[in-house]
Amino acid sequence: MVGENFTFDFQTAQRILFGTGSVARLGSLALEYGHRAFWITTKRRPFHQIIEESLLSAGIEFQNLEVHGEPKIGQVVELVKQIKDNPWDMIIATGGGSVIDLAKAVAALSVNPGDPLDYLEVVGKNKPLEVTPLPVLAIPTTAGTGSEVTRNAVITLPQHGIKVSLRSPKMLPVLALVDPALTVDLPPEVTASTGMDALTQVIEPYVSNRANVMTDLFCEGGIRRISRSILKAYQAGNDLEARQDMAFGSLMGGLALANAGLGAVHGFAAPIGGMFRAPHGAICARLLPVVCRVNIEVLRRENPKHPLLKRYQQVAAWLTGEETEDPMRGVQWLENICKVLNIPSLQAYGIQRKDFSVIAEAARRASSMKANPVELDDKDLIRVLEMAY
């Protein structure tokens, strides 16, 4: 493959356990980290009973906290105080990326001194973590963000209208337990938005300017499995084979993005998510085909034989299952799947054209934008928003 990079520094969770039914092992696995667990989760679902029984049978004391929505700084600060007042041995997180990010942030900030804001990017001092966070046992229940194997937590600051990251290799979970069976009851619209987010996170790292031979392997595996199974999972949620493909693809995305970065899709998604009440996965889904199209057009404009076009050509082949010399075939596949999955336009979330310049300026400064395969100018950024509108 043209453009292969054999220089890399790969980091991930201490342990990854993948398999249907594996959540029943949580109690025995958690014993390695102590006997008292603070458990952050979402609204009650069938798997909660399995986890409770597993923890109780292992003799682990736990406190359960149900949370909703994406983590906000006020919620983080409140939980940090709660953990400090009643120390725990570990934090368990069951949910989507928001729940796992909240757990990682709280685990880090509850043991590190000073103002939590000091450790944040953009609005804070980006202060490095001095103390190793509490152990986090991450159990994703969407397929999804791959947050169970990433080293950052995305936090919303409503007063600033932005999302920022708390980031450190020390924040990698000690255990990523991925059980595809936990996703079978997801509704179709959640399956669609989280699934397209997962697909974004195996496409962007593959064409990223930080891609390497290690992450390429994860991207290929993820793209192949998600593209063949996302529609099946959307149409028949209890198709366990499709759910397994989606869970595996999401995990591959987490491994890839944590080590090769993302791109313009996530560069836009961060400010849009901070400014508007819009689900992260749905934003990524709407932007993915548009950003791929614009990136390809800019690469062709710069050099019709640009080596990165070969990467987009390979993505197209994996998505369609057919060999092709036209990278736009992949864009067409993405556009079609978004229609079938009923992905909303950006306009559906209250975004107006007058907001485009502010969004574009914020996107240009976003950390994810730095890994985009080509630099997009102001006109390109506005064109992305116009096409996704």
Tab-separated table of C-alpha atoms in Angstrom:
chain	number	residue	atom	x	y	z
A	1	MET	CA	0.000	0.000	0.000
A	2	VAL	CA	1.323	3.416	-0.971
A	3	GLY	CA	2.073	5.656	1.961
A	4	GLU	CA	2.704	2.961	4.560
A	5	ASN	CA	4.269	4.265	7.743
A	6	PHE	CA	6.363	1.783	9.712
A	7	THR	CA	7.028	4.150	12.618
A	8	PHE	CA	4.505	4.003	15.439
A	9	ASP	CA	4.009	4.114	19.204
A	10	PHE	CA	0.969	2.016	20.105
A	11	GLN	CA	-0.926	2.324	23.399
A	12	THR	CA	-4.208	0.780	24.532
A	13	ALA	CA	-6.123	-0.640	27.488
A	14	GLN	CA	-4.215	-3.007	29.761
A	15	ARG	CA	-6.566	-5.855	28.893
A	16	ILE	CA	-9.239	-6.359	26.210
A	17	LEU	CA	-11.820	-9.096	26.680
A	18	PHE	CA	-14.211	-9.625	23.756
A	19	GLY	CA	-17.018	-12.137	23.455
A	20	THR	CA	-20.710	-12.813	23.812
A	21	GLY	CA	-21.580	-13.492	27.453
A	22	SER	CA	-18.252	-12.176	28.741
A	23	VAL	CA	-19.938	-9.569	30.975
A	24	ALA	CA	-20.779	-12.361	33.440
A	25	ARG	CA	-17.064	-12.514	34.272
A	26	LEU	CA	-16.905	-8.915	35.473
A	27	GLY	CA	-17.004	-9.714	39.192
A	28	SER	CA	-14.042	-12.084	39.157
A	29	LEU	CA	-12.067	-9.717	36.926
A	30	ALA	CA	-12.801	-6.731	39.154
A	31	LEU	CA	-11.372	-8.483	42.214
A	32	GLU	CA	-7.904	-7.740	40.899
A	33	TYR	CA	-8.482	-4.066	41.697
A	34	GLY	CA	-10.198	-4.256	45.073
A	35	HIS	CA	-13.594	-4.846	46.708
A	36	ARG	CA	-15.347	-1.472	46.355
A	37	ALA	CA	-16.634	-0.257	43.001
A	38	PHE	CA	-18.365	2.947	41.946
A	39	TRP	CA	-20.543	1.980	38.980
A	40	ILE	CA	-21.592	4.636	36.442
A	41	THR	CA	-24.259	3.504	33.997
A	42	THR	CA	-27.314	4.486	31.965
A	43	LYS	CA	-30.988	3.668	32.466
A	44	ARG	CA	-31.663	0.100	33.556
A	45	ARG	CA	-31.391	-2.558	30.851
A	46	PRO	CA	-31.434	-6.386	31.013
A	47	PHE	CA	-27.659	-6.696	31.442
A	48	HIS	CA	-27.740	-4.784	34.741
A	49	GLN	CA	-28.973	-7.842	36.614
A	50	ILE	CA	-26.158	-9.968	35.194
A	51	ILE	CA	-23.591	-7.407	36.354
A	52	GLU	CA	-25.138	-7.060	39.809
A	53	GLU	CA	-25.133	-10.824	40.316
A	54	SER	CA	-21.544	-11.081	39.083
A	55	LEU	CA	-20.305	-8.353	41.437
A	56	LEU	CA	-22.238	-9.692	44.440
A	57	SER	CA	-21.044	-13.255	43.893
A	58	ALA	CA	-17.454	-11.951	43.881
A	59	GLY	CA	-18.036	-10.111	47.152
A	60	ILE	CA	-17.638	-6.655	45.628
A	61	GLU	CA	-19.447	-3.756	47.269
A	62	PHE	CA	-20.785	-1.275	44.732
A	63	GLN	CA	-22.731	1.951	44.411
A	64	ASN	CA	-24.702	2.525	41.233
A	65	LEU	CA	-25.166	5.938	39.622
A	66	GLU	CA	-27.447	6.414	36.590
A	67	VAL	CA	-26.467	9.259	34.255
A	68	HIS	CA	-27.895	10.670	31.038
A	69	GLY	CA	-26.505	12.708	28.170
A	70	GLU	CA	-22.949	13.748	27.416
A	71	PRO	CA	-20.672	14.607	30.382
A	72	LYS	CA	-20.750	18.273	31.380
A	73	ILE	CA	-18.074	19.951	33.462
A	74	GLY	CA	-20.446	20.636	36.389
A	75	GLN	CA	-21.390	16.961	36.551
A	76	VAL	CA	-17.714	15.958	36.446
A	77	VAL	CA	-16.771	18.324	39.282
A	78	GLU	CA	-19.687	17.103	41.422
A	79	LEU	CA	-18.762	13.452	40.933
A	80	VAL	CA	-15.084	14.140	41.643
A	81	LYS	CA	-16.065	15.572	45.015
A	82	GLN	CA	-18.304	12.582	45.700
A	83	ILE	CA	-15.490	10.130	44.954
A	84	LYS	CA	-13.003	12.060	47.083
A	85	ASP	CA	-15.412	12.109	50.030
A	86	ASN	CA	-15.914	8.339	49.855
A	87	PRO	CA	-12.888	6.714	48.182
A	88	TRP	CA	-13.434	3.696	45.931
A	89	ASP	CA	-11.054	1.052	44.607
A	90	MET	CA	-12.248	1.262	41.006
A	91	ILE	CA	-14.804	2.775	38.670
A	92	ILE	CA	-16.974	0.596	36.446
A	93	ALA	CA	-18.612	2.174	33.391
A	94	THR	CA	-21.422	0.565	31.394
A	95	GLY	CA	-22.881	2.592	28.558
A	96	GLY	CA	-21.915	4.455	25.428
A	97	GLY	CA	-18.956	6.729	24.946
A	98	SER	CA	-20.429	9.466	27.124
A	99	VAL	CA	-20.661	7.210	30.174
A	100	ILE	CA	-17.187	5.777	29.662
A	101	ASP	CA	-15.711	9.246	29.099
A	102	LEU	CA	-17.357	10.464	32.303
A	103	ALA	CA	-15.881	7.526	34.204
A	104	LYS	CA	-12.388	8.151	32.823
A	105	ALA	CA	-12.552	11.855	33.664
A	106	VAL	CA	-13.777	11.268	37.208
A	107	ALA	CA	-11.219	8.512	37.782
A	108	ALA	CA	-8.426	10.892	36.760
A	109	LEU	CA	-9.548	14.092	38.436
A	110	SER	CA	-10.566	12.539	41.753
A	111	VAL	CA	-6.962	11.620	42.569
A	112	ASN	CA	-5.117	14.558	40.988
A	113	PRO	CA	-4.797	17.787	42.994
A	114	GLY	CA	-6.027	21.262	42.131
A	115	ASP	CA	-8.778	22.668	39.949
A	116	PRO	CA	-10.169	20.083	37.463
A	117	LEU	CA	-10.318	22.804	34.802
A	118	ASP	CA	-6.528	23.094	34.847
A	119	TYR	CA	-6.232	19.674	33.215
A	120	LEU	CA	-8.500	20.442	30.236
A	121	GLU	CA	-7.403	21.397	26.732
A	122	VAL	CA	-8.366	24.728	25.123
A	123	VAL	CA	-10.098	26.329	28.145
A	124	GLY	CA	-7.670	25.058	30.779
A	125	LYS	CA	-3.927	24.807	31.209
A	126	ASN	CA	-3.670	21.318	29.652
A	127	LYS	CA	-1.821	20.326	32.813
A	128	PRO	CA	-0.504	16.734	32.714
A	129	LEU	CA	-1.881	14.209	35.180
A	130	GLU	CA	0.572	13.602	38.009
A	131	VAL	CA	-1.197	10.718	39.738
A	132	THR	CA	-2.341	7.506	38.068
A	133	PRO	CA	-6.169	7.535	37.895
A	134	LEU	CA	-8.389	5.040	39.672
A	135	PRO	CA	-8.720	1.828	37.650
A	136	VAL	CA	-11.519	2.073	35.075
A	137	LEU	CA	-13.312	-1.062	33.895
A	138	ALA	CA	-15.061	-0.020	30.678
A	139	ILE	CA	-17.988	-2.010	29.274
A	140	PRO	CA	-19.478	-0.446	26.120
A	141	THR	CA	-23.180	-1.021	25.484
A	142	THR	CA	-23.228	0.664	22.071
A	143	ALA	CA	-21.084	0.092	19.005
A	144	GLY	CA	-19.998	3.174	19.083
A	145	THR	CA	-17.147	5.301	20.109
A	146	GLY	CA	-14.421	2.846	21.055
A	147	SER	CA	-13.946	4.896	24.231
A	148	GLU	CA	-13.103	1.710	26.124
A	149	VAL	CA	-9.633	1.762	24.512
A	150	THR	CA	-8.947	5.498	24.140
A	151	ARG	CA	-6.906	7.794	26.378
A	152	ASN	CA	-9.146	10.845	26.495
A	153	ALA	CA	-12.527	11.999	27.792
A	154	VAL	CA	-14.666	14.532	25.956
A	155	ILE	CA	-16.360	17.026	28.284
A	156	THR	CA	-18.965	19.656	27.398
A	157	LEU	CA	-18.615	23.193	28.769
A	158	PRO	CA	-22.081	24.712	28.242
A	159	GLN	CA	-20.958	28.185	29.303
A	160	HIS	CA	-18.370	28.190	26.499
A	161	GLY	CA	-20.508	26.328	23.965
A	162	ILE	CA	-17.713	23.857	23.249
A	163	LYS	CA	-16.474	20.353	23.955
A	164	VAL	CA	-12.914	19.834	25.113
A	165	SER	CA	-10.795	16.843	26.024
A	166	LEU	CA	-9.028	15.673	29.113
A	167	ARG	CA	-6.210	13.611	27.678
A	168	SER	CA	-3.469	11.377	29.050
A	169	PRO	CA	-2.074	7.871	28.382
A	170	LYS	CA	-2.722	7.270	32.089
A	171	MET	CA	-6.457	7.412	31.372
A	172	LEU	CA	-6.527	4.185	29.368
A	173	PRO	CA	-8.912	1.734	31.085
A	174	VAL	CA	-7.366	-1.240	32.840
A	175	LEU	CA	-10.053	-3.448	31.309
A	176	ALA	CA	-12.101	-3.098	28.129
A	177	LEU	CA	-14.826	-5.731	28.302
A	178	VAL	CA	-16.757	-5.879	25.016
A	179	ASP	CA	-19.839	-8.109	25.008
A	180	PRO	CA	-21.837	-7.812	21.747
A	181	ALA	CA	-24.935	-9.199	23.478
A	182	LEU	CA	-25.257	-5.936	25.413
A	183	THR	CA	-26.164	-4.102	22.190
A	184	VAL	CA	-29.026	-6.263	20.889
A	185	ASP	CA	-31.753	-4.102	22.457
A	186	LEU	CA	-30.490	-0.810	20.998
A	187	PRO	CA	-33.211	0.963	18.986
A	188	PRO	CA	-32.626	1.363	15.224
A	189	GLU	CA	-31.862	5.104	15.358
A	190	VAL	CA	-29.182	4.582	18.027
A	191	THR	CA	-27.777	1.623	16.089
A	192	ALA	CA	-27.546	3.861	13.018
A	193	SER	CA	-25.906	6.905	14.609
A	194	THR	CA	-23.445	4.992	16.804
A	195	GLY	CA	-22.684	2.572	13.984
A	196	MET	CA	-21.850	5.392	11.580
A	197	ASP	CA	-19.667	6.967	14.248
A	198	ALA	CA	-17.818	3.659	14.491
A	199	LEU	CA	-17.439	3.576	10.707
A	200	THR	CA	-16.103	7.126	10.725
A	201	GLN	CA	-13.516	6.072	13.285
A	202	VAL	CA	-12.069	3.361	11.054
A	203	ILE	CA	-12.126	5.461	7.878
A	204	GLU	CA	-10.604	8.680	9.253
A	205	PRO	CA	-7.572	7.011	10.899
A	206	TYR	CA	-6.885	5.061	7.682
A	207	VAL	CA	-6.561	8.253	5.617
A	208	SER	CA	-5.092	10.273	8.501
A	209	ASN	CA	-1.699	11.904	8.099
A	210	ARG	CA	-0.695	9.898	11.187
A	211	ALA	CA	-1.736	6.487	9.833
A	212	ASN	CA	0.692	3.606	10.297
A	213	VAL	CA	0.891	-0.079	9.426
A	214	MET	CA	-0.397	-1.099	12.855
A	215	THR	CA	-3.530	1.031	12.800
A	216	ASP	CA	-4.122	0.149	9.125
A	217	LEU	CA	-4.847	-3.416	10.227
A	218	PHE	CA	-7.552	-2.269	12.629
A	219	CYS	CA	-9.073	0.051	10.040
A	220	GLU	CA	-9.357	-2.654	7.403
A	221	GLY	CA	-10.960	-5.105	9.836
A	222	GLY	CA	-13.352	-2.455	11.077
A	223	ILE	CA	-14.411	-1.134	7.664
A	224	ARG	CA	-15.039	-4.621	6.271
A	225	ARG	CA	-17.171	-5.752	9.215
A	226	ILE	CA	-19.157	-2.573	9.785
A	227	SER	CA	-19.966	-2.106	6.101
A	228	ARG	CA	-21.332	-5.643	5.810
A	229	SER	CA	-23.338	-5.550	9.041
A	230	ILE	CA	-24.591	-2.053	9.861
A	231	LEU	CA	-27.769	-2.403	7.800
A	232	LYS	CA	-28.432	-5.880	9.228
A	233	ALA	CA	-28.056	-4.583	12.791
A	234	TYR	CA	-30.324	-1.625	11.963
A	235	GLN	CA	-33.061	-3.792	10.472
A	236	ALA	CA	-32.819	-6.736	12.877
A	237	GLY	CA	-31.397	-5.742	16.242
A	238	ASN	CA	-31.328	-9.305	17.542
A	239	ASP	CA	-29.002	-10.469	14.758
A	240	LEU	CA	-26.141	-11.402	17.080
A	241	GLU	CA	-23.671	-12.015	14.260
A	242	ALA	CA	-24.264	-8.489	12.941
A	243	ARG	CA	-24.012	-7.066	16.463
A	244	GLN	CA	-20.713	-8.890	16.911
A	245	ASP	CA	-19.353	-7.328	13.717
A	246	MET	CA	-20.461	-3.882	14.882
A	247	ALA	CA	-18.965	-4.279	18.362
A	248	PHE	CA	-15.702	-5.516	16.888
A	249	GLY	CA	-15.636	-2.681	14.337
A	250	SER	CA	-16.224	-0.126	17.083
A	251	LEU	CA	-13.368	-1.588	19.123
A	252	MET	CA	-11.105	-1.413	16.056
A	253	GLY	CA	-12.028	2.250	15.659
A	254	GLY	CA	-11.046	3.011	19.231
A	255	LEU	CA	-7.688	1.291	18.776
A	256	ALA	CA	-7.074	3.116	15.502
A	257	LEU	CA	-8.109	6.645	16.481
A	258	ALA	CA	-6.196	6.571	19.772
A	259	ASN	CA	-3.008	5.934	17.840
A	260	ALA	CA	-3.504	7.541	14.420
A	261	GLY	CA	-5.907	10.404	15.056
A	262	LEU	CA	-9.109	11.297	13.205
A	263	GLY	CA	-9.880	14.095	10.759
A	264	ALA	CA	-12.278	16.787	9.609
A	265	VAL	CA	-15.457	14.872	10.479
A	266	HIS	CA	-14.546	14.943	14.149
A	267	GLY	CA	-13.015	18.384	13.736
A	268	PHE	CA	-16.498	19.644	12.885
A	269	ALA	CA	-18.351	17.350	15.300
A	270	ALA	CA	-16.688	18.801	18.405
A	271	PRO	CA	-17.843	22.429	17.982
A	272	ILE	CA	-21.235	21.450	16.554
A	273	GLY	CA	-21.869	19.182	19.536
A	274	GLY	CA	-20.880	21.951	21.915
A	275	MET	CA	-23.054	24.593	20.271
A	276	PHE	CA	-26.182	22.549	19.513
A	277	ARG	CA	-28.168	19.710	21.063
A	278	ALA	CA	-27.086	17.199	18.466
A	279	PRO	CA	-25.969	13.571	19.057
A	280	HIS	CA	-22.300	13.103	18.263
A	281	GLY	CA	-22.844	9.946	16.202
A	282	ALA	CA	-25.558	11.515	14.053
A	283	ILE	CA	-23.345	14.525	13.306
A	284	CYS	CA	-20.476	12.254	12.265
A	285	ALA	CA	-22.825	10.178	10.108
A	286	ARG	CA	-24.063	13.222	8.213
A	287	LEU	CA	-20.585	14.671	7.736
A	288	LEU	CA	-18.702	11.485	6.792
A	289	PRO	CA	-19.641	11.220	3.082
A	290	VAL	CA	-19.363	14.988	2.630
A	291	VAL	CA	-15.903	15.259	4.193
A	292	CYS	CA	-14.675	12.263	2.192
A	293	ARG	CA	-15.959	13.895	-1.009
A	294	VAL	CA	-14.329	17.248	-0.265
A	295	ASN	CA	-11.049	15.657	0.835
A	296	ILE	CA	-10.877	13.666	-2.400
A	297	GLU	CA	-11.668	16.740	-4.490
A	298	VAL	CA	-8.965	18.801	-2.760
A	299	LEU	CA	-6.402	16.001	-3.131
A	300	ARG	CA	-7.208	15.748	-6.843
A	301	ARG	CA	-6.937	19.515	-7.156
A	302	GLU	CA	-3.483	19.475	-5.573
A	303	ASN	CA	-2.234	16.417	-7.444
A	304	PRO	CA	-4.369	14.049	-9.573
A	305	LYS	CA	-1.941	11.270	-8.663
A	306	HIS	CA	-1.739	12.095	-4.971
A	307	PRO	CA	-0.799	8.890	-3.083
A	308	LEU	CA	-3.574	9.427	-0.529
A	309	LEU	CA	-6.146	8.931	-3.294
A	310	LYS	CA	-5.025	5.301	-3.314
A	311	ARG	CA	-6.126	5.064	0.306
A	312	TYR	CA	-9.565	6.426	-0.495
A	313	GLN	CA	-9.700	3.965	-3.397
A	314	GLN	CA	-8.962	1.134	-0.969
A	315	VAL	CA	-11.671	2.372	1.402
A	316	ALA	CA	-14.118	2.308	-1.504
A	317	ALA	CA	-13.166	-1.274	-2.308
A	318	TRP	CA	-13.698	-2.402	1.298
A	319	LEU	CA	-17.025	-0.574	1.612
A	320	THR	CA	-18.480	-1.861	-1.661
A	321	GLY	CA	-16.857	-5.285	-1.639
A	322	GLU	CA	-15.690	-4.640	-5.199
A	323	GLU	CA	-12.328	-3.597	-6.596
A	324	THR	CA	-12.492	-0.083	-8.019
A	325	GLU	CA	-10.167	2.623	-9.295
A	326	ASP	CA	-12.599	5.395	-8.369
A	327	PRO	CA	-12.431	6.567	-4.731
A	328	MET	CA	-15.789	8.321	-5.213
A	329	ARG	CA	-17.461	4.908	-5.281
A	330	GLY	CA	-16.888	4.831	-1.549
A	331	VAL	CA	-18.466	8.261	-1.144
A	332	GLN	CA	-21.518	7.088	-3.089
A	333	TRP	CA	-21.802	4.025	-0.833
A	334	LEU	CA	-21.677	6.258	2.244
A	335	GLU	CA	-24.296	8.616	0.825
A	336	ASN	CA	-26.618	5.699	0.084
A	337	ILE	CA	-26.275	4.079	3.509
A	338	CYS	CA	-27.006	7.417	5.199
A	339	LYS	CA	-30.259	7.633	3.236
A	340	VAL	CA	-31.267	4.085	4.145
A	341	LEU	CA	-30.451	4.693	7.819
A	342	ASN	CA	-32.483	7.935	7.811
A	343	ILE	CA	-29.583	10.085	8.987
A	344	PRO	CA	-30.862	13.670	9.540
A	345	SER	CA	-29.308	16.745	7.952
A	346	LEU	CA	-27.491	19.339	10.056
A	347	GLN	CA	-30.482	21.629	9.641
A	348	ALA	CA	-32.542	19.205	11.765
A	349	TYR	CA	-30.577	20.270	14.859
A	350	GLY	CA	-31.301	23.976	14.606
A	351	ILE	CA	-28.086	24.907	12.819
A	352	GLN	CA	-28.459	27.904	10.517
A	353	ARG	CA	-26.300	29.161	7.696
A	354	LYS	CA	-25.367	32.207	9.742
A	355	ASP	CA	-23.618	29.781	12.141
A	356	PHE	CA	-21.335	28.359	9.454
A	357	SER	CA	-18.450	30.800	9.856
A	358	VAL	CA	-18.296	30.327	13.630
A	359	ILE	CA	-18.443	26.531	13.281
A	360	ALA	CA	-15.762	26.541	10.577
A	361	GLU	CA	-13.416	28.701	12.654
A	362	ALA	CA	-13.830	26.424	15.679
A	363	ALA	CA	-13.374	23.319	13.542
A	364	ARG	CA	-10.117	24.679	12.137
A	365	ARG	CA	-8.733	24.873	15.691
A	366	ALA	CA	-9.987	21.426	16.747
A	367	SER	CA	-7.302	18.844	17.536
A	368	SER	CA	-8.876	16.237	15.226
A	369	MET	CA	-8.520	18.570	12.233
A	370	LYS	CA	-4.729	18.354	12.516
A	371	ALA	CA	-4.786	14.726	11.353
A	372	ASN	CA	-6.987	15.341	8.290
A	373	PRO	CA	-5.191	14.030	5.177
A	374	VAL	CA	-5.248	17.444	3.509
A	375	GLU	CA	-5.528	21.018	4.759
A	376	LEU	CA	-8.958	22.484	4.048
A	377	ASP	CA	-9.205	26.228	3.443
A	378	ASP	CA	-12.100	28.461	4.511
A	379	LYS	CA	-14.046	27.831	1.324
A	380	ASP	CA	-13.679	24.070	1.711
A	381	LEU	CA	-14.846	24.167	5.325
A	382	ILE	CA	-17.936	26.200	4.476
A	383	ARG	CA	-18.651	23.908	1.514
A	384	VAL	CA	-18.658	20.884	3.843
A	385	LEU	CA	-21.275	22.521	6.038
A	386	GLU	CA	-23.346	23.636	3.048
A	387	MET	CA	-23.377	20.125	1.561
A	388	ALA	CA	-24.327	18.558	4.916
A	389	TYR	CA	-27.020	21.140	5.578
